[in-house]
CSV table of C-alpha atoms in Angstrom, one decimal:
chain,number,residue,atom,x,y,z
S,876,ILE,CA,28.7,-45.8,-13.4
S,877,ALA,CA,26.1,-47.0,-10.9
S,878,GLY,CA,24.4,-50.3,-11.6
S,879,ILE,CA,24.7,-54.1,-11.3
S,880,THR,CA,27.7,-56.1,-12.2
S,881,GLN,CA,27.6,-59.8,-13.0
S,882,ALA,CA,30.5,-62.1,-13.4
S,883,PRO,CA,31.4,-64.1,-15.4
S,884,THR,CA,29.7,-63.0,-18.6
S,885,SER,CA,29.7,-66.5,-19.9
S,886,GLN,CA,30.9,-69.9,-18.8
S,887,ILE,CA,31.0,-73.5,-20.0
S,888,LEU,CA,30.8,-75.9,-17.1
S,889,ALA,CA,31.1,-79.7,-16.8
S,890,ALA,CA,28.1,-81.4,-15.3
S,891,GLY,CA,28.6,-82.2,-11.6
S,892,ARG,CA,30.9,-79.2,-11.0
S,893,ARG,CA,30.2,-76.4,-8.5
S,894,MET,CA,29.8,-72.9,-9.8
S,895,THR,CA,29.1,-69.5,-8.2
S,896,LEU,CA,27.7,-66.6,-10.2
S,897,ARG,CA,28.6,-63.3,-8.8
S,898,CYS,CA,26.4,-60.2,-8.6
S,899,THR,CA,27.3,-56.8,-7.1
S,900,GLN,CA,25.2,-53.6,-7.0
S,901,ASP,CA,26.2,-50.1,-6.0
S,902,MET,CA,22.8,-48.5,-5.7
S,903,ARG,CA,22.3,-49.5,-2.0
S,904,HIS,CA,19.1,-51.3,-3.0
S,905,ASN,CA,17.5,-53.4,-0.3
S,906,ALA,CA,16.0,-56.1,-2.6
S,907,MET,CA,17.9,-58.4,-5.0
S,908,TYR,CA,16.8,-61.2,-7.3
S,909,TRP,CA,18.2,-64.0,-9.4
S,910,TYR,CA,16.3,-64.9,-12.6
S,911,ARG,CA,16.9,-67.4,-15.4
S,912,GLN,CA,15.8,-66.8,-18.9
S,913,ASP,CA,15.0,-69.6,-21.3
S,914,LEU,CA,13.6,-69.4,-24.8
S,915,GLY,CA,9.9,-69.5,-24.7
S,916,LEU,CA,9.7,-69.5,-20.9
S,917,GLY,CA,10.6,-65.9,-20.2
S,918,LEU,CA,12.2,-64.8,-16.9
S,919,ARG,CA,11.7,-67.1,-14.0
S,920,LEU,CA,12.6,-66.1,-10.4
S,921,ILE,CA,15.1,-68.5,-8.7
S,922,HIS,CA,15.8,-66.8,-5.4
S,923,TYR,CA,15.3,-63.4,-3.9
S,924,SER,CA,16.4,-61.3,-0.9
S,925,ASN,CA,14.4,-58.5,0.6
S,926,THR,CA,17.2,-57.2,2.7
S,927,ALA,CA,20.7,-58.2,3.8
S,928,GLY,CA,20.6,-61.3,5.9
S,929,THR,CA,17.4,-62.7,4.5
S,930,THR,CA,16.7,-64.8,1.4
S,931,GLY,CA,13.7,-66.6,-0.1
S,932,LYS,CA,12.8,-69.2,-2.7
S,933,GLY,CA,11.3,-68.1,-6.0
S,934,GLU,CA,9.6,-70.1,-8.7
S,935,VAL,CA,12.5,-72.5,-9.7
S,936,PRO,CA,14.9,-72.8,-6.7
S,937,ASP,CA,15.9,-76.4,-6.9
S,938,GLY,CA,19.6,-76.9,-7.5
S,939,TYR,CA,20.5,-73.3,-6.5
S,940,SER,CA,21.4,-71.6,-3.3
S,941,VAL,CA,22.1,-67.9,-2.4
S,942,SER,CA,23.4,-65.8,0.4
S,943,ARG,CA,23.1,-62.2,1.3
S,944,ALA,CA,25.9,-61.3,3.7
S,945,ASN,CA,25.7,-57.6,2.9
S,946,THR,CA,23.7,-55.1,0.9
S,947,ASP,CA,25.8,-55.1,-2.2
S,948,ASP,CA,26.5,-58.8,-3.0
S,949,PHE,CA,24.1,-61.6,-3.9
S,950,PRO,CA,26.0,-64.7,-5.2
S,951,LEU,CA,24.1,-67.6,-6.8
S,952,THR,CA,25.7,-71.1,-6.3
S,953,LEU,CA,25.0,-74.2,-8.3
S,954,ALA,CA,26.2,-77.0,-6.0
S,955,SER,CA,26.4,-79.7,-8.7
S,956,ALA,CA,25.5,-78.4,-12.2
S,957,VAL,CA,23.2,-80.4,-14.5
S,958,PRO,CA,22.5,-79.7,-18.2
S,959,SER,CA,19.0,-78.4,-17.5
S,960,GLN,CA,20.7,-75.5,-15.7
S,961,THR,CA,22.0,-74.3,-19.1
S,962,SER,CA,20.4,-70.8,-19.3
S,963,VAL,CA,21.1,-67.1,-19.2
S,964,TYR,CA,21.1,-65.8,-15.6
S,965,PHE,CA,20.2,-62.3,-14.6
S,966,CYS,CA,20.7,-60.6,-11.3
S,967,ALA,CA,18.5,-57.6,-10.5
S,968,SER,CA,17.9,-55.2,-7.6
S,969,SER,CA,15.2,-52.8,-6.5
S,970,ALA,CA,14.9,-50.2,-3.8
S,971,SER,CA,12.2,-52.2,-2.1
S,972,ASP,CA,10.6,-55.6,-2.4
S,973,SER,CA,7.3,-54.4,-3.9
S,974,GLY,CA,6.0,-51.8,-6.2
S,975,THR,CA,9.4,-50.4,-7.4
S,976,GLU,CA,11.1,-51.1,-10.6
S,977,ALA,CA,14.0,-53.6,-10.7
S,978,PHE,CA,17.3,-52.9,-12.5
S,979,PHE,CA,19.1,-55.8,-14.2
S,980,GLY,CA,22.6,-56.8,-14.9
S,981,GLN,CA,23.9,-57.8,-18.3
S,982,GLY,CA,23.5,-61.5,-17.6
S,983,THR,CA,25.7,-64.6,-17.4
S,984,ARG,CA,25.3,-67.2,-20.1
S,985,LEU,CA,26.0,-70.6,-18.6
S,986,THR,CA,26.3,-73.8,-20.6
S,987,VAL,CA,26.4,-77.1,-18.7
S,988,VAL,CA,27.9,-80.0,-20.7
L,317,GLU,CA,-0.8,-67.8,-8.9
L,318,ASP,CA,0.3,-64.7,-10.7
L,319,GLN,CA,-0.1,-64.9,-14.5
L,320,VAL,CA,1.2,-62.6,-17.2
L,321,THR,CA,0.4,-63.2,-20.9
L,322,GLN,CA,1.8,-61.1,-23.7
L,323,SER,CA,0.5,-61.0,-27.3
L,324,PRO,CA,1.5,-61.2,-30.0
L,325,GLU,CA,4.7,-63.3,-29.6
L,326,ALA,CA,6.2,-61.4,-32.5
L,327,LEU,CA,5.4,-58.3,-34.5
L,328,ARG,CA,6.9,-57.2,-37.7
L,329,LEU,CA,6.3,-53.5,-38.6
L,330,GLN,CA,7.3,-51.2,-41.4
L,331,GLU,CA,9.0,-48.0,-40.2
L,332,GLY,CA,6.2,-45.5,-39.3
L,333,GLU,CA,3.5,-48.2,-38.9
L,334,SER,CA,2.0,-47.7,-35.5
L,335,SER,CA,0.9,-50.7,-33.4
L,336,SER,CA,0.1,-52.0,-29.9
L,337,LEU,CA,1.4,-54.8,-27.7
L,338,ASN,CA,-0.9,-56.4,-25.1
L,339,CYS,CA,-0.2,-57.6,-21.6
L,340,SER,CA,-3.0,-59.4,-19.8
L,341,TYR,CA,-2.5,-60.2,-16.1
L,342,THR,CA,-4.0,-61.8,-13.1
L,343,VAL,CA,-2.3,-61.1,-9.7
L,344,SER,CA,-3.4,-60.9,-6.1
L,345,GLY,CA,-2.6,-57.5,-4.8
L,346,LEU,CA,-1.1,-55.6,-7.8
L,347,ARG,CA,1.7,-53.4,-6.5
L,348,GLY,CA,2.8,-52.2,-10.0
L,349,LEU,CA,2.9,-53.2,-13.7
L,350,PHE,CA,6.2,-52.7,-15.4
L,351,TRP,CA,7.4,-52.6,-19.0
L,352,TYR,CA,10.9,-53.4,-20.0
L,353,ARG,CA,12.9,-53.4,-23.3
L,354,GLN,CA,15.4,-56.1,-23.9
L,355,ASP,CA,18.0,-56.1,-26.7
L,356,PRO,CA,19.7,-59.3,-27.8
L,357,GLY,CA,22.5,-60.3,-25.4
L,358,LYS,CA,21.6,-57.6,-22.9
L,359,GLY,CA,19.6,-57.4,-19.7
L,360,PRO,CA,16.1,-56.0,-19.5
L,361,GLU,CA,16.0,-52.2,-19.5
L,362,PHE,CA,13.3,-50.5,-17.4
L,363,LEU,CA,10.8,-48.3,-19.4
L,364,PHE,CA,7.6,-47.6,-17.3
L,365,THR,CA,5.8,-48.3,-14.1
L,366,LEU,CA,2.0,-48.1,-13.9
L,367,TYR,CA,0.2,-48.4,-10.6
L,368,SER,CA,-3.5,-47.9,-11.1
L,369,ALA,CA,-6.2,-48.3,-13.8
L,370,GLY,CA,-6.4,-45.3,-16.1
L,371,GLU,CA,-2.8,-44.4,-15.7
L,372,GLU,CA,-0.7,-43.6,-18.7
L,373,LYS,CA,3.1,-43.0,-19.2
L,374,GLU,CA,4.9,-41.8,-22.3
L,375,LYS,CA,8.5,-41.9,-23.5
L,376,GLU,CA,9.4,-40.8,-27.0
L,377,ARG,CA,7.4,-43.1,-29.3
L,378,LEU,CA,6.2,-45.4,-26.6
L,379,LYS,CA,3.0,-45.0,-24.5
L,380,ALA,CA,1.9,-47.4,-21.8
L,381,THR,CA,-1.7,-47.7,-20.5
L,382,LEU,CA,-3.3,-49.7,-17.8
L,383,THR,CA,-6.7,-51.2,-17.1
L,384,LYS,CA,-7.8,-53.6,-14.3
L,385,LYS,CA,-6.9,-56.6,-16.4
L,386,GLU,CA,-4.4,-55.6,-19.0
L,387,SER,CA,-1.9,-53.1,-20.2
L,388,PHE,CA,-1.0,-51.9,-23.7
L,389,LEU,CA,2.3,-50.6,-25.0
L,390,HIS,CA,1.6,-48.4,-28.0
L,391,ILE,CA,4.4,-47.7,-30.4
L,392,THR,CA,3.8,-44.7,-32.6
L,393,ALA,CA,5.6,-44.2,-35.9
L,394,PRO,CA,8.3,-46.8,-35.0
L,395,LYS,CA,11.9,-46.6,-36.2
L,396,PRO,CA,14.3,-49.5,-36.7
L,397,GLU,CA,16.0,-48.7,-33.4
L,398,ASP,CA,12.7,-49.6,-31.7
L,399,SER,CA,13.3,-53.2,-32.6
L,400,ALA,CA,13.6,-55.2,-29.4
L,401,THR,CA,11.8,-57.6,-27.2
L,402,TYR,CA,9.3,-55.9,-24.9
L,403,LEU,CA,8.6,-57.5,-21.5
L,404,CYS,CA,5.7,-56.9,-19.2
L,405,ALA,CA,5.9,-57.7,-15.5
L,406,VAL,CA,3.6,-57.4,-12.5
L,407,SER,CA,4.7,-57.0,-8.9
L,408,ASN,CA,3.0,-58.5,-5.8
L,409,ASP,CA,4.4,-58.6,-2.3
L,410,TYR,CA,8.0,-59.7,-3.1
L,411,LYS,CA,8.7,-60.4,-6.7
L,412,LEU,CA,8.2,-59.5,-10.3
L,413,SER,CA,6.4,-62.0,-12.5
L,414,PHE,CA,7.2,-61.7,-16.2
L,415,GLY,CA,5.4,-62.5,-19.4
L,416,ALA,CA,7.3,-64.2,-22.2
L,417,GLY,CA,7.6,-61.0,-24.2
L,418,THR,CA,6.8,-59.6,-27.6
L,419,THR,CA,9.6,-59.4,-30.1
L,420,VAL,CA,9.2,-56.3,-32.3
L,421,THR,CA,11.0,-56.0,-35.6
L,422,VAL,CA,10.8,-52.6,-37.4
L,423,ARG,CA,11.9,-52.6,-41.1
L,424,ALA,CA,13.2,-49.5,-42.7
């Protein structure tokens, strides 16, 4: 089934540890995104990529990094996790970087303790 | 800065009781307005895209409309399975900016 796969589905992480959230899409979409969703704050963009080889900062990029080595994969790395990074993380992709709908994965629930 | 405001925050309806959700927005260079449905523990599911004022889209009991400053999602004769959080988002050059959502609960 075509779509976006995120892994892991949930994780409990000790503060200070490094963690990579994985995201893979099989729709050959050019644009990919990472959002975090927190109660009362909605979905906030962390980083985005308009095409393979390029990335950009979103609304809340501090403490996160991304890479886009190919079209399908867009991993999100937390270099040294802090409790404020406890959230639900969603990866999304769209055919282009503007004016087209984005499709979301099922999310990764991350708890930093 | 793009802003998307949704109201109300929560809406409790009786089955069959029609209502509307509001999404007010300010964005420089609107490329599209999107409605999503999100069920608990799941990712947002795409519903509609609207591109210009006056445009309308329908899907089953849902109808989305767009003006220059706001969009409405009308739910006609809702059923319990329409219970979800409905998210509105606007697109500018490179990203989607989301509202906080309206949580709809439909009681049988």
